Short mmCIF file of C-alpha atoms in Angstrom, two decimals:
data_model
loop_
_atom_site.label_atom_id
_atom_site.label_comp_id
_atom_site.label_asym_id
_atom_site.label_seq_id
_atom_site.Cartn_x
_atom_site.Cartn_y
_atom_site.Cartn_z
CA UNK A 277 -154.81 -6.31 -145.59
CA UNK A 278 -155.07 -3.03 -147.67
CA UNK A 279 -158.16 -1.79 -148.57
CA UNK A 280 -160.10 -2.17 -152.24
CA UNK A 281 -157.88 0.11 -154.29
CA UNK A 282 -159.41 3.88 -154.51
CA UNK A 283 -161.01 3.16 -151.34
CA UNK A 284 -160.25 5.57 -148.76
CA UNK A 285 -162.32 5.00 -145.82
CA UNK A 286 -161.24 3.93 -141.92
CA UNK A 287 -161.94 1.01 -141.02
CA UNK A 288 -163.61 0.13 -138.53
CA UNK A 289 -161.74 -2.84 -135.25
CA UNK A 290 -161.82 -6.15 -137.01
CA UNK A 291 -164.06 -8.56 -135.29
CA UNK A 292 -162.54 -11.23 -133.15
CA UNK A 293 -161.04 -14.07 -134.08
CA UNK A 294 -163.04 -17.22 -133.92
CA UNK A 295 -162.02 -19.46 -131.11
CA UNK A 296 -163.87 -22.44 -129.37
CA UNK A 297 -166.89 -21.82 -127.77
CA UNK A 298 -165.33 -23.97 -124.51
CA UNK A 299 -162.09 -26.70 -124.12
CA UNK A 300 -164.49 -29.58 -125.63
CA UNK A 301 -166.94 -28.70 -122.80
CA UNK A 302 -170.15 -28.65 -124.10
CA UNK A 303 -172.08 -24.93 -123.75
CA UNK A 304 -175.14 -23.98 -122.50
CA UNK A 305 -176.81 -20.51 -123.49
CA UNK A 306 -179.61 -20.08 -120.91
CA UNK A 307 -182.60 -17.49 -120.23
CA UNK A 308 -183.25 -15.47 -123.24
CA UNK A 309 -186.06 -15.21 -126.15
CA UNK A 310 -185.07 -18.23 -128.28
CA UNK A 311 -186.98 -17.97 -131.48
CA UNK A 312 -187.63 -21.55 -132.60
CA UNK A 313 -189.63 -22.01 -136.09
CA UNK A 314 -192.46 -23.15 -133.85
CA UNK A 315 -192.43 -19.89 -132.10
CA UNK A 316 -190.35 -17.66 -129.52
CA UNK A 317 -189.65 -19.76 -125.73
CA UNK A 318 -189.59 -17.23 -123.11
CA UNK A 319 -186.32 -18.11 -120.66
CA UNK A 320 -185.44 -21.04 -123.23
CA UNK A 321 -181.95 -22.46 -123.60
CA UNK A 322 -179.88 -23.41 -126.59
CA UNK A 323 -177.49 -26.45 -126.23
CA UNK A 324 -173.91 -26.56 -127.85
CA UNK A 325 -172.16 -29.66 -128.26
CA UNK A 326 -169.19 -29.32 -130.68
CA UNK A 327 -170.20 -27.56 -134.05
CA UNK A 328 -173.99 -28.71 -133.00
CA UNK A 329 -176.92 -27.75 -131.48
CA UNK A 330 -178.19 -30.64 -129.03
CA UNK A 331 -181.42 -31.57 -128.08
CA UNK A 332 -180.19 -32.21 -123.85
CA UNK A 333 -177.81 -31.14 -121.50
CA UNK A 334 -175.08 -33.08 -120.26
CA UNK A 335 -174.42 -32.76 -116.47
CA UNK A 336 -170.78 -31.44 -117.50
CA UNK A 337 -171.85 -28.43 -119.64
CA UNK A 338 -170.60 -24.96 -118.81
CA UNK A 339 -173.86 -22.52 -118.56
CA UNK A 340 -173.83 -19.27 -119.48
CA UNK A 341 -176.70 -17.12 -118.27
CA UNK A 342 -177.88 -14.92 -121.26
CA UNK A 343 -181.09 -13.03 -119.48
CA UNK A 344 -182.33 -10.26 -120.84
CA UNK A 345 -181.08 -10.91 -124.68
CA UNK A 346 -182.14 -12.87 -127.92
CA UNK A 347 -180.94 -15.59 -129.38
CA UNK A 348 -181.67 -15.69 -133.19
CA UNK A 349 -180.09 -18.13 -136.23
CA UNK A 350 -176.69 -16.96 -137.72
CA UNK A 351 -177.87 -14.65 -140.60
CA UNK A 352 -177.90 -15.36 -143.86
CA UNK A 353 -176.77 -13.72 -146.97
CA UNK A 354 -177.88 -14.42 -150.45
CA UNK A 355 -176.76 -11.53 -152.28
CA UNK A 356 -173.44 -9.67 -151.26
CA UNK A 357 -170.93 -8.26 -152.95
CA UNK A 358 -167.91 -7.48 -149.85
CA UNK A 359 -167.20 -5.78 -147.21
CA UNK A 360 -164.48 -4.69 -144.85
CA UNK A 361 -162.87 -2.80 -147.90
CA UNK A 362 -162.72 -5.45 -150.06
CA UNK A 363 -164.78 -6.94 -153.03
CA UNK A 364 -165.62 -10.12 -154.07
CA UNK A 365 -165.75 -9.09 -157.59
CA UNK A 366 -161.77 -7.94 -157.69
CA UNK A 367 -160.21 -8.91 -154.92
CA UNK A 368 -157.54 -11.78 -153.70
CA UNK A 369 -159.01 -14.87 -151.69
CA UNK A 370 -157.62 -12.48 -148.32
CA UNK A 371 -159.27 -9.74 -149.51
CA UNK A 372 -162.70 -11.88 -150.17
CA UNK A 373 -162.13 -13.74 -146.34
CA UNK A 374 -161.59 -10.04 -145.09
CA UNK A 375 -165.46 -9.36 -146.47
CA UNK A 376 -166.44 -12.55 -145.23
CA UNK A 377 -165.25 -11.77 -141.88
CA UNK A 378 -166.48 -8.85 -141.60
CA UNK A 379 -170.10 -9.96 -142.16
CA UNK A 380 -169.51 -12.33 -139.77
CA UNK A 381 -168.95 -9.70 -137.55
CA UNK A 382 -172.29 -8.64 -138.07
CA UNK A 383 -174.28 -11.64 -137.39
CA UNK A 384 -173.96 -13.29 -140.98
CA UNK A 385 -172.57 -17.02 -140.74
CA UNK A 386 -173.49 -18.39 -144.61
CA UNK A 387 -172.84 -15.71 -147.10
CA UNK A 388 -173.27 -16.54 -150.94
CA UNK A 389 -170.48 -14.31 -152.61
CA UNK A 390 -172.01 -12.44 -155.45
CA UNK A 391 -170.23 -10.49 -158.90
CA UNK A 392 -171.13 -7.59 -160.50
CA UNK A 393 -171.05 -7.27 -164.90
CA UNK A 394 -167.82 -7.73 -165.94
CA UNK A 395 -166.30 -9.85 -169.24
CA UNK A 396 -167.52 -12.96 -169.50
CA UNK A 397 -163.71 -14.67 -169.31
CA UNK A 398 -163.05 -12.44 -166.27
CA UNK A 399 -166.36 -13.53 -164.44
CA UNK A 400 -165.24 -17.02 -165.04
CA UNK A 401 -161.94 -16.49 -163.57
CA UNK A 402 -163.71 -15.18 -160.60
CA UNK A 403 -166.09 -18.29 -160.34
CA UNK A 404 -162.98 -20.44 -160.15
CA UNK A 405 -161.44 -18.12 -157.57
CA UNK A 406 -164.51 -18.60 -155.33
CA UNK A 407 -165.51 -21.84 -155.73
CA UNK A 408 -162.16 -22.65 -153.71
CA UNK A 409 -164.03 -20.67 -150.94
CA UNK A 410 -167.39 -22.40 -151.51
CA UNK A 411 -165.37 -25.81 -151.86
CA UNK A 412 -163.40 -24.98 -147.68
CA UNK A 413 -167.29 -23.70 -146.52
CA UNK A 414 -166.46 -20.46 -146.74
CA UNK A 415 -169.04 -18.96 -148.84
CA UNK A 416 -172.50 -20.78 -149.61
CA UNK A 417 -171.66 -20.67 -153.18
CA UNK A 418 -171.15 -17.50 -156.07
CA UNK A 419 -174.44 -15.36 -157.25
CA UNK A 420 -173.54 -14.01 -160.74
CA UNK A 421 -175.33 -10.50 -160.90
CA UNK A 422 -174.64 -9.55 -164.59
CA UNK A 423 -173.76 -9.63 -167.02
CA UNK A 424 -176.99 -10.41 -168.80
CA UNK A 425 -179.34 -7.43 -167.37
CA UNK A 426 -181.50 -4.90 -168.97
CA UNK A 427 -179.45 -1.76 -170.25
CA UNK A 428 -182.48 0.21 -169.48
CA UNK A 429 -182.73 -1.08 -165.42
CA UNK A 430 -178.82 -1.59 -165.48
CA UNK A 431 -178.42 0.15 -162.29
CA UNK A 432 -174.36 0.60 -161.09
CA UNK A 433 -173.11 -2.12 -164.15
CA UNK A 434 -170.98 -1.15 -166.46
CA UNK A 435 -173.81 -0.92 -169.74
CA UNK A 436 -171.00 -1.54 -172.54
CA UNK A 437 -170.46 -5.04 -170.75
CA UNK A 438 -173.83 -6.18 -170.89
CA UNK A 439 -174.98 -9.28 -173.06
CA UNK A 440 -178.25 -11.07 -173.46
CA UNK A 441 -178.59 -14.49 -171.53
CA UNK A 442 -177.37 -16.90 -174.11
CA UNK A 443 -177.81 -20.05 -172.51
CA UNK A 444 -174.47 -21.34 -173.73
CA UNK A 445 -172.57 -18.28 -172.12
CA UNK A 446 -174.83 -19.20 -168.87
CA UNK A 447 -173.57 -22.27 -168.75
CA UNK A 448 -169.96 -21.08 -169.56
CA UNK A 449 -170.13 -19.45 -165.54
CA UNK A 450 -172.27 -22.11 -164.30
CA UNK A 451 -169.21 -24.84 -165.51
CA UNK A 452 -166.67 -22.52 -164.49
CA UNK A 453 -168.41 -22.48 -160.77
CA UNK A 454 -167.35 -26.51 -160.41
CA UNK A 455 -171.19 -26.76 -158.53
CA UNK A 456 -170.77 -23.76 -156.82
CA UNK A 457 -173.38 -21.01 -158.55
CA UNK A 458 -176.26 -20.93 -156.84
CA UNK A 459 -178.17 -18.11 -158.45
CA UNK A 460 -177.55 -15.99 -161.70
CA UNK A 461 -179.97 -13.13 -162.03
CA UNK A 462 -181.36 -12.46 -165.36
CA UNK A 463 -183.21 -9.90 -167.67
CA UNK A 464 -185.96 -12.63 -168.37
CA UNK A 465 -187.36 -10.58 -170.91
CA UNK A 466 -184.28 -10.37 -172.98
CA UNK A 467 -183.22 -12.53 -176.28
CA UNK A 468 -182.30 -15.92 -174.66
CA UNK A 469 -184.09 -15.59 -170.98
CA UNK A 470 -186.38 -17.81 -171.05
CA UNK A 471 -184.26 -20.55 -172.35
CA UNK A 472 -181.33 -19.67 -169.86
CA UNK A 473 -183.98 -19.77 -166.92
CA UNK A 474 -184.92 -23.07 -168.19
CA UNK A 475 -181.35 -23.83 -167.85
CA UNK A 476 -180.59 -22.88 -164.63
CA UNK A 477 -183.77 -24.77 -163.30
CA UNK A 478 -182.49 -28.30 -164.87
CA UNK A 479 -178.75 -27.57 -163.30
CA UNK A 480 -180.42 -27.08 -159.88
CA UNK A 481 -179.37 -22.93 -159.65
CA UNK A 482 -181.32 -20.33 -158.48
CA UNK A 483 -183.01 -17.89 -161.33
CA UNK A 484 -183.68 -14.54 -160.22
CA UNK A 485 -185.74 -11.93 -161.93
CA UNK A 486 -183.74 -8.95 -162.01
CA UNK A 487 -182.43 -5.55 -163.75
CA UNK A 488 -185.28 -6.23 -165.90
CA UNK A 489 -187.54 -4.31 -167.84
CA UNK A 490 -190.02 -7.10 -168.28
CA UNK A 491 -193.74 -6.73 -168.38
CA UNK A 492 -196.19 -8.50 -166.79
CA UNK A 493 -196.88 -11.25 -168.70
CA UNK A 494 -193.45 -11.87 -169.60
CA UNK A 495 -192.57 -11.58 -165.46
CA UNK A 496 -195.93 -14.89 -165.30
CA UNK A 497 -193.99 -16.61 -168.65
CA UNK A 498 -190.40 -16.38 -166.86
CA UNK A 499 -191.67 -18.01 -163.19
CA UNK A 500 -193.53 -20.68 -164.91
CA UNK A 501 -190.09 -21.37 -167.05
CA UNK A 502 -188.66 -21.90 -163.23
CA UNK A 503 -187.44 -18.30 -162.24
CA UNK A 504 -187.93 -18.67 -158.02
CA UNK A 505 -186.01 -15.11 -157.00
CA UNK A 506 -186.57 -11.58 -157.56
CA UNK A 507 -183.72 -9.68 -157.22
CA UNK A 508 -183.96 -6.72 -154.79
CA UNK A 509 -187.93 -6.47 -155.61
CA UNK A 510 -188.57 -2.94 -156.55
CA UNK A 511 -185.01 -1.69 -156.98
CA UNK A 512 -183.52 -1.65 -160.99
CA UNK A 513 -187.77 -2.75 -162.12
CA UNK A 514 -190.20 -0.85 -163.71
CA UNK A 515 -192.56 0.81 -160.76
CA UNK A 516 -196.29 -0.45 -160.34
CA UNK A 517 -198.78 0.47 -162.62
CA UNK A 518 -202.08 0.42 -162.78
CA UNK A 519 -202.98 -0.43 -165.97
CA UNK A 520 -199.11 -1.85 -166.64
CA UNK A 521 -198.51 -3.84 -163.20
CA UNK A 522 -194.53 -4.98 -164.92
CA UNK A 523 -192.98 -7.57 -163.00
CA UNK A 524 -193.30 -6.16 -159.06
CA UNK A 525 -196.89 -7.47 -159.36
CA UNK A 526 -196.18 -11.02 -160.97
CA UNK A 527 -193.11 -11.31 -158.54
CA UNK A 528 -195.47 -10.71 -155.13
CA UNK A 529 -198.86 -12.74 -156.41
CA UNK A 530 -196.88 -15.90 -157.13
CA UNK A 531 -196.27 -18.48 -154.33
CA UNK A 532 -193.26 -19.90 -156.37
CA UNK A 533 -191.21 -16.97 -155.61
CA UNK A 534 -189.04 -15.49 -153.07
CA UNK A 535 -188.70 -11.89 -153.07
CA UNK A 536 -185.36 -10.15 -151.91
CA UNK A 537 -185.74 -7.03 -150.01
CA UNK A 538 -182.80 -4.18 -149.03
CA UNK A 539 -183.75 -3.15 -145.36
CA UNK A 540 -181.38 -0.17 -145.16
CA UNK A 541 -184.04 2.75 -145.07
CA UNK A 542 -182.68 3.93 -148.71
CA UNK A 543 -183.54 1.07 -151.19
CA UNK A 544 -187.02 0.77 -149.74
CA UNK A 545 -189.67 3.15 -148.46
CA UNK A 546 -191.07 1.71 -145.21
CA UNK A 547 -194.74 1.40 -147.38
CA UNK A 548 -193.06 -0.76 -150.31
CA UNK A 549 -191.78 -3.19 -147.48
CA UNK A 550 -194.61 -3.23 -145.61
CA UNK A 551 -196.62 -3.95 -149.10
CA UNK A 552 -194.00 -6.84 -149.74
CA UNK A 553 -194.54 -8.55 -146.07
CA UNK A 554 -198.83 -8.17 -146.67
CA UNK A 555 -198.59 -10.08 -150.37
CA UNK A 556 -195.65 -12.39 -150.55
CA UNK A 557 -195.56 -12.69 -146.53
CA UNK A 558 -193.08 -13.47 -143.52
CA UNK A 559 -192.56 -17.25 -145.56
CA UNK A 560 -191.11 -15.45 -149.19
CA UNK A 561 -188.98 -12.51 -147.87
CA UNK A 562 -185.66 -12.57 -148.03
CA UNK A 563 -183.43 -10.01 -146.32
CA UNK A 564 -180.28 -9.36 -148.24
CA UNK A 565 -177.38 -6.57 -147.79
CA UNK A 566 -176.41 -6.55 -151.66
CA UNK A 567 -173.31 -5.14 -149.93
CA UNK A 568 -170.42 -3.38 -151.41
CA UNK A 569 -166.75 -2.91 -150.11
CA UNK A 570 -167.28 0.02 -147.66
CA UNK A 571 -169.81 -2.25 -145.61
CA UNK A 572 -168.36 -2.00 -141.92
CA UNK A 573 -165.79 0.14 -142.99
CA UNK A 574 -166.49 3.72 -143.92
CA UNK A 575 -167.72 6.56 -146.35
CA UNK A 576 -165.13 7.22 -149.65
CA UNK A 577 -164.29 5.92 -153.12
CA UNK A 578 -164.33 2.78 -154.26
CA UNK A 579 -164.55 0.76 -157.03
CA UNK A 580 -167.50 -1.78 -158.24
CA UNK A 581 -166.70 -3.51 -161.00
CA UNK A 582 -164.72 -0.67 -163.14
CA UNK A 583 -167.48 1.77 -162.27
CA UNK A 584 -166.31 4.08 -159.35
CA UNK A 585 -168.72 4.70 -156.56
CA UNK A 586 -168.48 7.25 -154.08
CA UNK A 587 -169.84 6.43 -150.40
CA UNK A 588 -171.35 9.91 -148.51
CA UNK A 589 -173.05 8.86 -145.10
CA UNK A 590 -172.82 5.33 -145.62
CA UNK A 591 -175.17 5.79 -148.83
CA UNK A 592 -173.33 4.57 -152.13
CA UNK A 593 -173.84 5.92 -155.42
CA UNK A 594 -172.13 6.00 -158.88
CA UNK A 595 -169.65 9.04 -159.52
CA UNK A 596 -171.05 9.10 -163.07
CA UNK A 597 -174.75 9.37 -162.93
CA UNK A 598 -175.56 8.96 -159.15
CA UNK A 599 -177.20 5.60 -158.95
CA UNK A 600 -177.36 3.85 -155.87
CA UNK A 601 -174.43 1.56 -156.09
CA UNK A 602 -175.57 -1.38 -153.97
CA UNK A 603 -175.46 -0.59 -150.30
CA UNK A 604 -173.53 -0.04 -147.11
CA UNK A 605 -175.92 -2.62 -145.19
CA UNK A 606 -174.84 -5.37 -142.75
CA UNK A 607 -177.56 -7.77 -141.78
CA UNK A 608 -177.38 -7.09 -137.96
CA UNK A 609 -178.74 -3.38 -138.96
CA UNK A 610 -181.36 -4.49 -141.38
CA UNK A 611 -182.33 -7.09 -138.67
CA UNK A 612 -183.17 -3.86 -135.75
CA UNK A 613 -184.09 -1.87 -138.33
CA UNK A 614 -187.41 -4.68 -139.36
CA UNK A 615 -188.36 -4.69 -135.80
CA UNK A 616 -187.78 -0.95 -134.09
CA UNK A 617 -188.59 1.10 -137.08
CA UNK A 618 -191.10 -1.49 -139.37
CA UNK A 619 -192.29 -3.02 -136.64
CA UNK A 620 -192.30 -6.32 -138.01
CA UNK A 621 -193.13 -9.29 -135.14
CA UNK A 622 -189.18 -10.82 -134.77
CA UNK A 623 -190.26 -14.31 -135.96
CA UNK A 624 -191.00 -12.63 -139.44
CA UNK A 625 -187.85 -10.76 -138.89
CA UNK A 626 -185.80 -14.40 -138.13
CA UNK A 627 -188.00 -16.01 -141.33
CA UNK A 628 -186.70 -13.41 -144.22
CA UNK A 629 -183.05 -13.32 -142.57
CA UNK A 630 -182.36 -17.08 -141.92
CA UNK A 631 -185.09 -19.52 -142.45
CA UNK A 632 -185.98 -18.89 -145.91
CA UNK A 633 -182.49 -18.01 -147.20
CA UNK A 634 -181.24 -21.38 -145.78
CA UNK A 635 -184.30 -23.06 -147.79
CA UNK A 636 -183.55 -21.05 -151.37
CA UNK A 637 -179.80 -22.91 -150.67
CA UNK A 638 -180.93 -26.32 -150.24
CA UNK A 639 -179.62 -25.60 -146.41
CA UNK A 640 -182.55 -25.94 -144.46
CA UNK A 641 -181.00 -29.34 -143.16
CA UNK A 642 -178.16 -27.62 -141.35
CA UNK A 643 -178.74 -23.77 -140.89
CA UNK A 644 -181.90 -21.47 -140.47
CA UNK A 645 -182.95 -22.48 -137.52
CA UNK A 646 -182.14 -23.20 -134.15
CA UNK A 647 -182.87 -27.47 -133.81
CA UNK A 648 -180.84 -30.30 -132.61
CA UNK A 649 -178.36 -31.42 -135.14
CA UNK A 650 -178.23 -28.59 -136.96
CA UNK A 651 -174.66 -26.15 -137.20
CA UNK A 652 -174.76 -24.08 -133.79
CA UNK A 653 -174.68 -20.79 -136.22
CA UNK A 654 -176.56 -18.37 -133.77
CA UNK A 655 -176.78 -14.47 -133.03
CA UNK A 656 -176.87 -13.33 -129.17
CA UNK A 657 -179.14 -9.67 -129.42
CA UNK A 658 -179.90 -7.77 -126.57
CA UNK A 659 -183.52 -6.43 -125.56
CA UNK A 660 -182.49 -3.29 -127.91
CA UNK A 661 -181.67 -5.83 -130.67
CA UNK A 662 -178.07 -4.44 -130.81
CA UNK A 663 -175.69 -7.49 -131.79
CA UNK A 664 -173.88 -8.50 -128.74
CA UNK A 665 -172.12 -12.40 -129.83
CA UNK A 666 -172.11 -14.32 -133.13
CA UNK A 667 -171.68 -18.18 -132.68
CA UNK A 668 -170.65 -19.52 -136.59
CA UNK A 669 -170.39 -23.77 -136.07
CA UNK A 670 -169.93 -23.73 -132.31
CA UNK A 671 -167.24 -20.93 -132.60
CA UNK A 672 -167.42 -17.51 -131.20
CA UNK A 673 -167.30 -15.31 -134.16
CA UNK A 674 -168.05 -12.21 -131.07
CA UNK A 675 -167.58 -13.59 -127.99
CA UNK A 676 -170.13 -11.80 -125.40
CA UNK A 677 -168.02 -12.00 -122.64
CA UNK A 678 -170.98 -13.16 -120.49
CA UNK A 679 -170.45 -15.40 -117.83
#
């Protein structure tokens, strides 16, 4: 499949093809760290029967000794905009399973597919196109970034497409989604906000806090309208004040929300994460890639939205204006990054990259975690936490080759 148009990077092998994990057989993964929401089991086992984890072993099942490694839940994504050369915002339904693939690649089994500003008729047309995807289980659902953001915290949108939230254009994506939005991330503060949070919170979708100018008190007025998310917390926000705390300080003292955090060492200082992980803690992080076309597949120009981005070092930024232009980040990285360089314990690492993403979704019944009857989504790491097999519904995504 050719890459996003404009985009001139080299991509990188494809990962392999998802086949069955055995011939019916059921699977046994046996002898590493298994982190279990009631803790990490030292020389545990996980137990594949079909799509499923399963709470025994049958005397039939093929084991596979996996010493010496990890296993974690399949990652997942609430905010991403491609990969593998391709966007979600432009692209075909190949080019969008291309991203989604390549993610998968990376240790990311649910993905929620997310658009950048564009015309409101256009970003319909796109909901349509990927609630097919949401409909086959393909994506989680569609995250609408734009078009009704702050023009002064607009970040790498296109400003002269930006609206305020009326709540009848909100509901014009959230129809044209057929069930599948599952977040739209407003400027709270703007004309319409509040009303359109209200909105979202009576049609069961996510409303994130986000590209927003918003002070304080009208950060506390949007969360008690039902706002749950903020978007990237810290990135495309006013900073923290001291006598003007804005939203970053509403957004971390409120139990009600989940904060969204870009592990890729350029979004964040180490210090801002750490600060997140001490107020909102392990239980309302949220690791997301916010992802653009050249994730897992090089440096070069692309296009996001109609704005054109240039990638230098895996670092994207606007041509026009040098904004940082979402990110280059797949979740495996942000994942190694949390525990070798922040030093965060892994089971707060496994919390903000599965767990509580799979709650925000309504998911927590079949992903997040690895329990008996849930979808045997799982990521094999080894003792360096480099990504060595991804498992997506009893399927090797990566096969390991162990055994």
């Amino acid at each position: 499949m050719a890459a996003h148009p404009g985009a001139r990077g080299t991509a990188r092998p494809a990962p392999t093809h998802p086949h069955p994990a055995t011939t019916g057989t059921p699977l046994v993964l046996s002898g590493a760290d298994v982190v279990l929401p009631t803790g990490t089991v030292k020389n545990g086992q996980v137990v594949i029967k079909g799509t499923r984890i399963s709470g025994t072993a049958p005397e039939n099942a093929q084991v596979i000794d996996v010493t010496n490694h990890w296993l974690v839940p399949g990652f997942v994504d609430l905010h991403n905009h491609g990969g593998g050369g391709a966007s979600f915002t432009s692209g075909t339904i190949e080019d969008v399973l291309k991203g989604i693939r390549t993610h998968q690649g990376h240790g990311t089994t649910t993905l929620v597919a997310s658009t950048v500003t564009g015309d409101m008729d256009f970003l319909a047309q796109r909901a349509g196109l990927l609630s097919e995807l949401a409909e086959q289980g393909d994506i989680a659902g569609i995250h609408f970034e734009g078009p009704f953001i702050s023009p002064c915290r607009k970040g790498a949108h296109a400003e002269n497409l930006l609206r305020d939230p009326d709540p009848a254009e909100v509901r014009k994506l959230i129809d044209a989604a057929r069930g599948q939005a599952r977040m739209v991330t407003l400027a709270t503060e703007l004309p319409g906000g509040i009303d359109s949070v209200r909105l979202l919170a009576e049609h069961g979708v996510i409303a994130a806090i986000g590209h927003t100018d918003a002070t304080y008190e009208q950060t506390v007025e949007a969360i008690d309208a039902g706002a749950t998310v903020a978007t990237h917390l810290f990135n495309a926000m006013p900073p923290l004040g001291h006598r003007d705390p804005g939203p970053i300080a509403a957004l971390l003292e409120d139990e009600r929300i989940t904060v969204e955090l870009i592990n890729d060492g350029t979004h964040l200082h180490p210090a801002s994460l750490q600060l997140a992980f001490h107020h909102a803690a392990a239980h309302r992080v949220a690791f997301i890639t916010d992802a653009m076309d050249a994730a897992g597949f090089g440096d070069g120009r692309y296009l996001l939205g109609p704005l054109e981005v240039e990638v230098s070092e895996g670092v994207a930024r606007l041509v026009e204006g040098g904004s940082i232009a979402g990110s280059t980040l797949t979740l495996d990285r942000a994942f190694k990054r949390a525990v070798t360089v922040d030093r965060l314990p892994v089971e707060d690492v496994v919390a903000a990259i599965s767990a509580n993403p799979a709650r925000l979704l309504g998911m927590s019944d079949r992903i997040g975690s690895l329990e008996p009857g849930k979808d045997a989504d799982l990521v094999l790491l080894d003792h360096q936490f480099d990504l060595k097999g991804v498992m997506r519904r009893g399927e090797w995504v990566v096969d390991p080759q162990l055994g």
